mmCIF file of C-alpha atoms in Angstrom:
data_model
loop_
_atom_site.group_PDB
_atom_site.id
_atom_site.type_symbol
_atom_site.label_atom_id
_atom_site.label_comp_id
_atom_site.label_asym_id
_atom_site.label_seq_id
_atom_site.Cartn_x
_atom_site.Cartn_y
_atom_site.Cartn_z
ATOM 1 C CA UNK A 20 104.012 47.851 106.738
ATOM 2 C CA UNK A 21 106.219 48.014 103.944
ATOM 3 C CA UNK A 22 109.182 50.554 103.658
ATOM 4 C CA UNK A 23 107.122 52.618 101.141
ATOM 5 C CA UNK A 24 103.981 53.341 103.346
ATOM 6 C CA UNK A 25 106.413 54.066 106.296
ATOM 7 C CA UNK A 26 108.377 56.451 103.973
ATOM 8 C CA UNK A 27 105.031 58.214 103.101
ATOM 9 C CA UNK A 28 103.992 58.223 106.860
ATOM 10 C CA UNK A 29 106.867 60.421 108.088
ATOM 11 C CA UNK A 30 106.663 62.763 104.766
ATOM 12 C CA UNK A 31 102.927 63.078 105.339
ATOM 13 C CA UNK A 32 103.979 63.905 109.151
ATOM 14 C CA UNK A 33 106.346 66.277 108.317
ATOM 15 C CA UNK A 34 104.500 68.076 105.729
ATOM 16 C CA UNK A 35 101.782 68.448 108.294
ATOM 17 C CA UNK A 36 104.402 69.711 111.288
ATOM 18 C CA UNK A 37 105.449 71.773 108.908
ATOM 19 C CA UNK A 38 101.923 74.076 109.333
ATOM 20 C CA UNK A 39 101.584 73.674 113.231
ATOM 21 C CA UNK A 40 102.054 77.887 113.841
ATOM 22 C CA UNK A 41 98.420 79.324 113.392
ATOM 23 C CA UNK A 42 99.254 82.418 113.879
ATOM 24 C CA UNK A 43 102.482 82.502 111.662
ATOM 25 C CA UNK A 44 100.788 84.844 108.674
ATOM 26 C CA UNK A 45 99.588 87.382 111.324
ATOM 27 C CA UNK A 46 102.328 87.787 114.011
ATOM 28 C CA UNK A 47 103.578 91.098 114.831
ATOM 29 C CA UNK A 48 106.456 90.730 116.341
ATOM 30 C CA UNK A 49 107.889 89.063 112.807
ATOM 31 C CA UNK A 50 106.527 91.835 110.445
ATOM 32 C CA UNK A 51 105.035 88.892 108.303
ATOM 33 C CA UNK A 52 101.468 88.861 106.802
ATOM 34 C CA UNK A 53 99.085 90.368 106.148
ATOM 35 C CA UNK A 54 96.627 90.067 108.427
ATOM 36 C CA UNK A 55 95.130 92.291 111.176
ATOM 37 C CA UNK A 56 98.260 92.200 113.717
ATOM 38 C CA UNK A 57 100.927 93.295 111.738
ATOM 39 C CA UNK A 58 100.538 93.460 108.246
ATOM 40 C CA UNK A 59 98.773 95.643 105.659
ATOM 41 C CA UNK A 60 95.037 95.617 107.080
ATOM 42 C CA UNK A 61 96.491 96.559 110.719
ATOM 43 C CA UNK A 62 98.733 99.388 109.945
ATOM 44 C CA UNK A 63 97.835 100.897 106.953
ATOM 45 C CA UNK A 64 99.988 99.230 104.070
ATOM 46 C CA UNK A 65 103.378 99.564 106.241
ATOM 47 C CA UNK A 66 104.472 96.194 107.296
ATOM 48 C CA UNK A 67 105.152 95.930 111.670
ATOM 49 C CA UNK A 68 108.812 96.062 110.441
ATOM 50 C CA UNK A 69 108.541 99.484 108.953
ATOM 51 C CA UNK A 70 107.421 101.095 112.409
ATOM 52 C CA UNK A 71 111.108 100.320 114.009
ATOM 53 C CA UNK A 72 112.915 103.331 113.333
ATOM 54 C CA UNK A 73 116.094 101.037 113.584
ATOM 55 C CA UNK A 74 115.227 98.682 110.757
ATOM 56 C CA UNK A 75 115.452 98.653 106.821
ATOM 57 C CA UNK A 76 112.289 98.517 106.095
ATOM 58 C CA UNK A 77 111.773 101.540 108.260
ATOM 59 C CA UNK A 78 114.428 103.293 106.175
ATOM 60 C CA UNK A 79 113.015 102.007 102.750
ATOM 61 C CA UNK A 80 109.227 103.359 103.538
ATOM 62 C CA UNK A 81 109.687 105.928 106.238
ATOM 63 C CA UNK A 82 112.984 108.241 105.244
ATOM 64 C CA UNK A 83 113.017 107.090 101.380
ATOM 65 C CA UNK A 84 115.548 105.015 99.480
ATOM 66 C CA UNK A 85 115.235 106.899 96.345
ATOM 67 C CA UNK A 86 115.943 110.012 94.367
ATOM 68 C CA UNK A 87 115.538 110.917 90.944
ATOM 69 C CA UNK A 88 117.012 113.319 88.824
ATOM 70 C CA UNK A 89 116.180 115.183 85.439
ATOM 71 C CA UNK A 90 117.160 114.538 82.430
ATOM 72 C CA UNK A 91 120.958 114.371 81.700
ATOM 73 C CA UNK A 92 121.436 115.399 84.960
ATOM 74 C CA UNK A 93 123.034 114.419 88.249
ATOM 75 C CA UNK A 94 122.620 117.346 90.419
ATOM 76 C CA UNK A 95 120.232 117.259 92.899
ATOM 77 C CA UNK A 96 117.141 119.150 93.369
ATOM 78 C CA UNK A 97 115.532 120.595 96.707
ATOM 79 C CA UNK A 98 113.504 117.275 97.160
ATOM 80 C CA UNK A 99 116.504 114.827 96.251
ATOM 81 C CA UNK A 100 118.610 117.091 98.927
ATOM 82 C CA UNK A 101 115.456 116.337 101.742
ATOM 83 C CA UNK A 102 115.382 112.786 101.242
ATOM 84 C CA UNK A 103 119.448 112.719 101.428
ATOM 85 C CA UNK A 104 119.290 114.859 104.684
ATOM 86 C CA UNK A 105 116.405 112.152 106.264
ATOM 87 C CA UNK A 106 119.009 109.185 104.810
ATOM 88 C CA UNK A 107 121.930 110.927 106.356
ATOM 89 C CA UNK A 108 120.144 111.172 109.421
ATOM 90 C CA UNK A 109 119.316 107.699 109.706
ATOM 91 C CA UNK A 110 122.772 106.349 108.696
ATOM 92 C CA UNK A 111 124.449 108.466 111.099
ATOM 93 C CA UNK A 112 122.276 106.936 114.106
ATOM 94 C CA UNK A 113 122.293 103.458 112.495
ATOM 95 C CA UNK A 114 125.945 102.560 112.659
ATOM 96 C CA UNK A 115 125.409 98.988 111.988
ATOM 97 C CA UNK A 116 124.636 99.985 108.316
ATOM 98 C CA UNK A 117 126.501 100.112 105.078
ATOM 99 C CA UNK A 118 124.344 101.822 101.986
ATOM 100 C CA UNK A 119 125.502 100.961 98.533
ATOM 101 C CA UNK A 120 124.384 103.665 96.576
ATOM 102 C CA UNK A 121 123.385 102.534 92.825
ATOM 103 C CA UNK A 122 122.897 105.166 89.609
ATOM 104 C CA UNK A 123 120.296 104.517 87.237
ATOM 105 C CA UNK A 124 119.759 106.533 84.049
ATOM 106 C CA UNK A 125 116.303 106.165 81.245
ATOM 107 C CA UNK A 126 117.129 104.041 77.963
ATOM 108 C CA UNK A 127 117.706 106.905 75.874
ATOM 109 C CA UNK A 128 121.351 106.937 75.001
ATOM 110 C CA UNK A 129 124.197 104.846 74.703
ATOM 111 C CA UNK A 130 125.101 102.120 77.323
ATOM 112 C CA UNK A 131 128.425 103.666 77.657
ATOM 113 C CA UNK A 132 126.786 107.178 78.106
ATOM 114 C CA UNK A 133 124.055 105.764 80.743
ATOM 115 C CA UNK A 134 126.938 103.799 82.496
ATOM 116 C CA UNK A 135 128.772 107.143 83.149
ATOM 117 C CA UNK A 136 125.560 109.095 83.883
ATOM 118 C CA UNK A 137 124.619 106.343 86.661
ATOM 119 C CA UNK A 138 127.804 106.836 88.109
ATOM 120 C CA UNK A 139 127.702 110.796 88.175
ATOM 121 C CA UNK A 140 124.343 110.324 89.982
ATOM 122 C CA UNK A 141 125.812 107.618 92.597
ATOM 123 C CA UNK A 142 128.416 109.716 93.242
ATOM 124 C CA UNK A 143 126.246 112.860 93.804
ATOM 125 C CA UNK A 144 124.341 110.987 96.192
ATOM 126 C CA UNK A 145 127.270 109.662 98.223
ATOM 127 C CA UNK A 146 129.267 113.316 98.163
ATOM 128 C CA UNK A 147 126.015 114.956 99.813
ATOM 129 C CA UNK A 148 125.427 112.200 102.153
ATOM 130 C CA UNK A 149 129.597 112.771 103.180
ATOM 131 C CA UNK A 150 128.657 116.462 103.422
ATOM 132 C CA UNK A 151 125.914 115.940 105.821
ATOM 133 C CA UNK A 152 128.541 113.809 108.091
ATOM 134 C CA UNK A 153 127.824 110.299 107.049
ATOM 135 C CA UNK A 154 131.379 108.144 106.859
ATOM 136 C CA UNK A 155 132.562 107.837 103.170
ATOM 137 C CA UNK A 156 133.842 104.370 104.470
ATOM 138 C CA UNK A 157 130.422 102.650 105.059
ATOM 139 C CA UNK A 158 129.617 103.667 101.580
ATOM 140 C CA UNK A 159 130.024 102.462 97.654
ATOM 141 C CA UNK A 160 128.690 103.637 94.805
ATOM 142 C CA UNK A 161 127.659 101.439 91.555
ATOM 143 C CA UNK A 162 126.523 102.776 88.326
ATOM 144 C CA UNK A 163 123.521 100.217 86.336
ATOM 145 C CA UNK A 164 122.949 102.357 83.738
ATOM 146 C CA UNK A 165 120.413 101.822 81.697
ATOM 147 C CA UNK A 166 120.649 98.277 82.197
ATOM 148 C CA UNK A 167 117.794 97.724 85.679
ATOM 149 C CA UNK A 168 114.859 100.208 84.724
ATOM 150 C CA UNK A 169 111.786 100.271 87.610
ATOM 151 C CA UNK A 170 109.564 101.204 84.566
ATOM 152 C CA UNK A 171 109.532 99.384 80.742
ATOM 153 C CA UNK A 172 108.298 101.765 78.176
ATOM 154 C CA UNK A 173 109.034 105.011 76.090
ATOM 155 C CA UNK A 174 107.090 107.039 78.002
ATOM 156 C CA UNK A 175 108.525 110.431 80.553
ATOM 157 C CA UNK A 176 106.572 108.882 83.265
ATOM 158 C CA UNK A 177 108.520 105.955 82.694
ATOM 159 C CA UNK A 178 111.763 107.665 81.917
ATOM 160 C CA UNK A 179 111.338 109.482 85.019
ATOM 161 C CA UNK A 180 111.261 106.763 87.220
ATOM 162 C CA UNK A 181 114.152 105.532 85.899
ATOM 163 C CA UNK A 182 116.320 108.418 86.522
ATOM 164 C CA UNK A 183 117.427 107.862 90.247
ATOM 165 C CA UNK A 184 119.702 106.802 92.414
ATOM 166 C CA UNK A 185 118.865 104.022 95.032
ATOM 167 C CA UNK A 186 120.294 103.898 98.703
ATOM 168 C CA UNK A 187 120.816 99.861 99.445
ATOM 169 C CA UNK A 188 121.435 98.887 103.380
ATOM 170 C CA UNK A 189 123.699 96.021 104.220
ATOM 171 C CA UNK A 190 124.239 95.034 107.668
ATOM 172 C CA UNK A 191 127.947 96.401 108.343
ATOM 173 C CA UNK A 192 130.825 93.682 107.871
ATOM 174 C CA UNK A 193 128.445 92.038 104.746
#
């Protein structure tokens, strides 16, 4: 054989090695797939990852990352202050967590005015979290602006959506 078709042999075996886990799409005990076992069609659009109350996915779907405010404004309503209390919650018996808490605003207004809004928010978010006994230490606050909407058009609905503030877990030490 010549040094090409043995070359081609071991990619061609590797390539092939490389798909030896049948089961890989539909394992539940990696929260991949989609299939029956763990994914969408076996729990109901939550990923087997999301059912550990200790995990980030858990935090993302179950207690809620986000909160959004009204317009020009970065006090929190009654349903900002419930997801906050479910986030505290969680951080406080998750102490392997860090949250990085970003502002958002709607792209109406200045960059500079949207930058300051975003932080207001962030900083609204992290002060109630503090309140409800969270450590100011495992937290940070960012401020996006204007400038990383969920939503792209001049619509409220889309304006809306783009008024939060987003909780972000890191693994502590990260």
């Amino acid at each position: 054989m010549t040094t090409s078709k043995v070359l081609m042999a071991l990619v061609a075996g590797l390539a092939l090695s490389a798909c030896s886990s049948p089961d890989r799409f539909d394992n539940p005990s990696t929260g991949a797939g989609t299939g029956a076992a763990g994914g969408i069609n076996g729990t109901g659009g939550v990923t087997a990852s999301a059912l550990d109350p200790t995990s980030q996915a858990y935090f993302q779907q179950t207690v809620g990352d986000t909160v959004t405010f009204a317009v020009d404004q970065s006090t929190l309503s009654a349903d900002a202050r419930a997801v906050l209390d479910g986030q505290a919650n969680w951080l406080i018996d998750n102490p392997g967590f860090v949250a990085v808490i970003e502002g958002h605003a709607d792209e109406q207004g200045t960059r500079e005015y949207n930058l300051a809004l975003g932080a207001r928010r962030s900083n609204a978010v992290r002060d109630y979290l503090v309140s409800r006994g969270v450590d100011g230490d495992r937290m940070k606050t960012l401020t996006f602006g204007k400038e990383r909407p969920l939503q792209v058009c001049s619509s409220e609905a889309c304006y809306a959506a783009n008024r939060r503030a987003m909780t972000a877990l890191n693994a502590a030490g990260l």
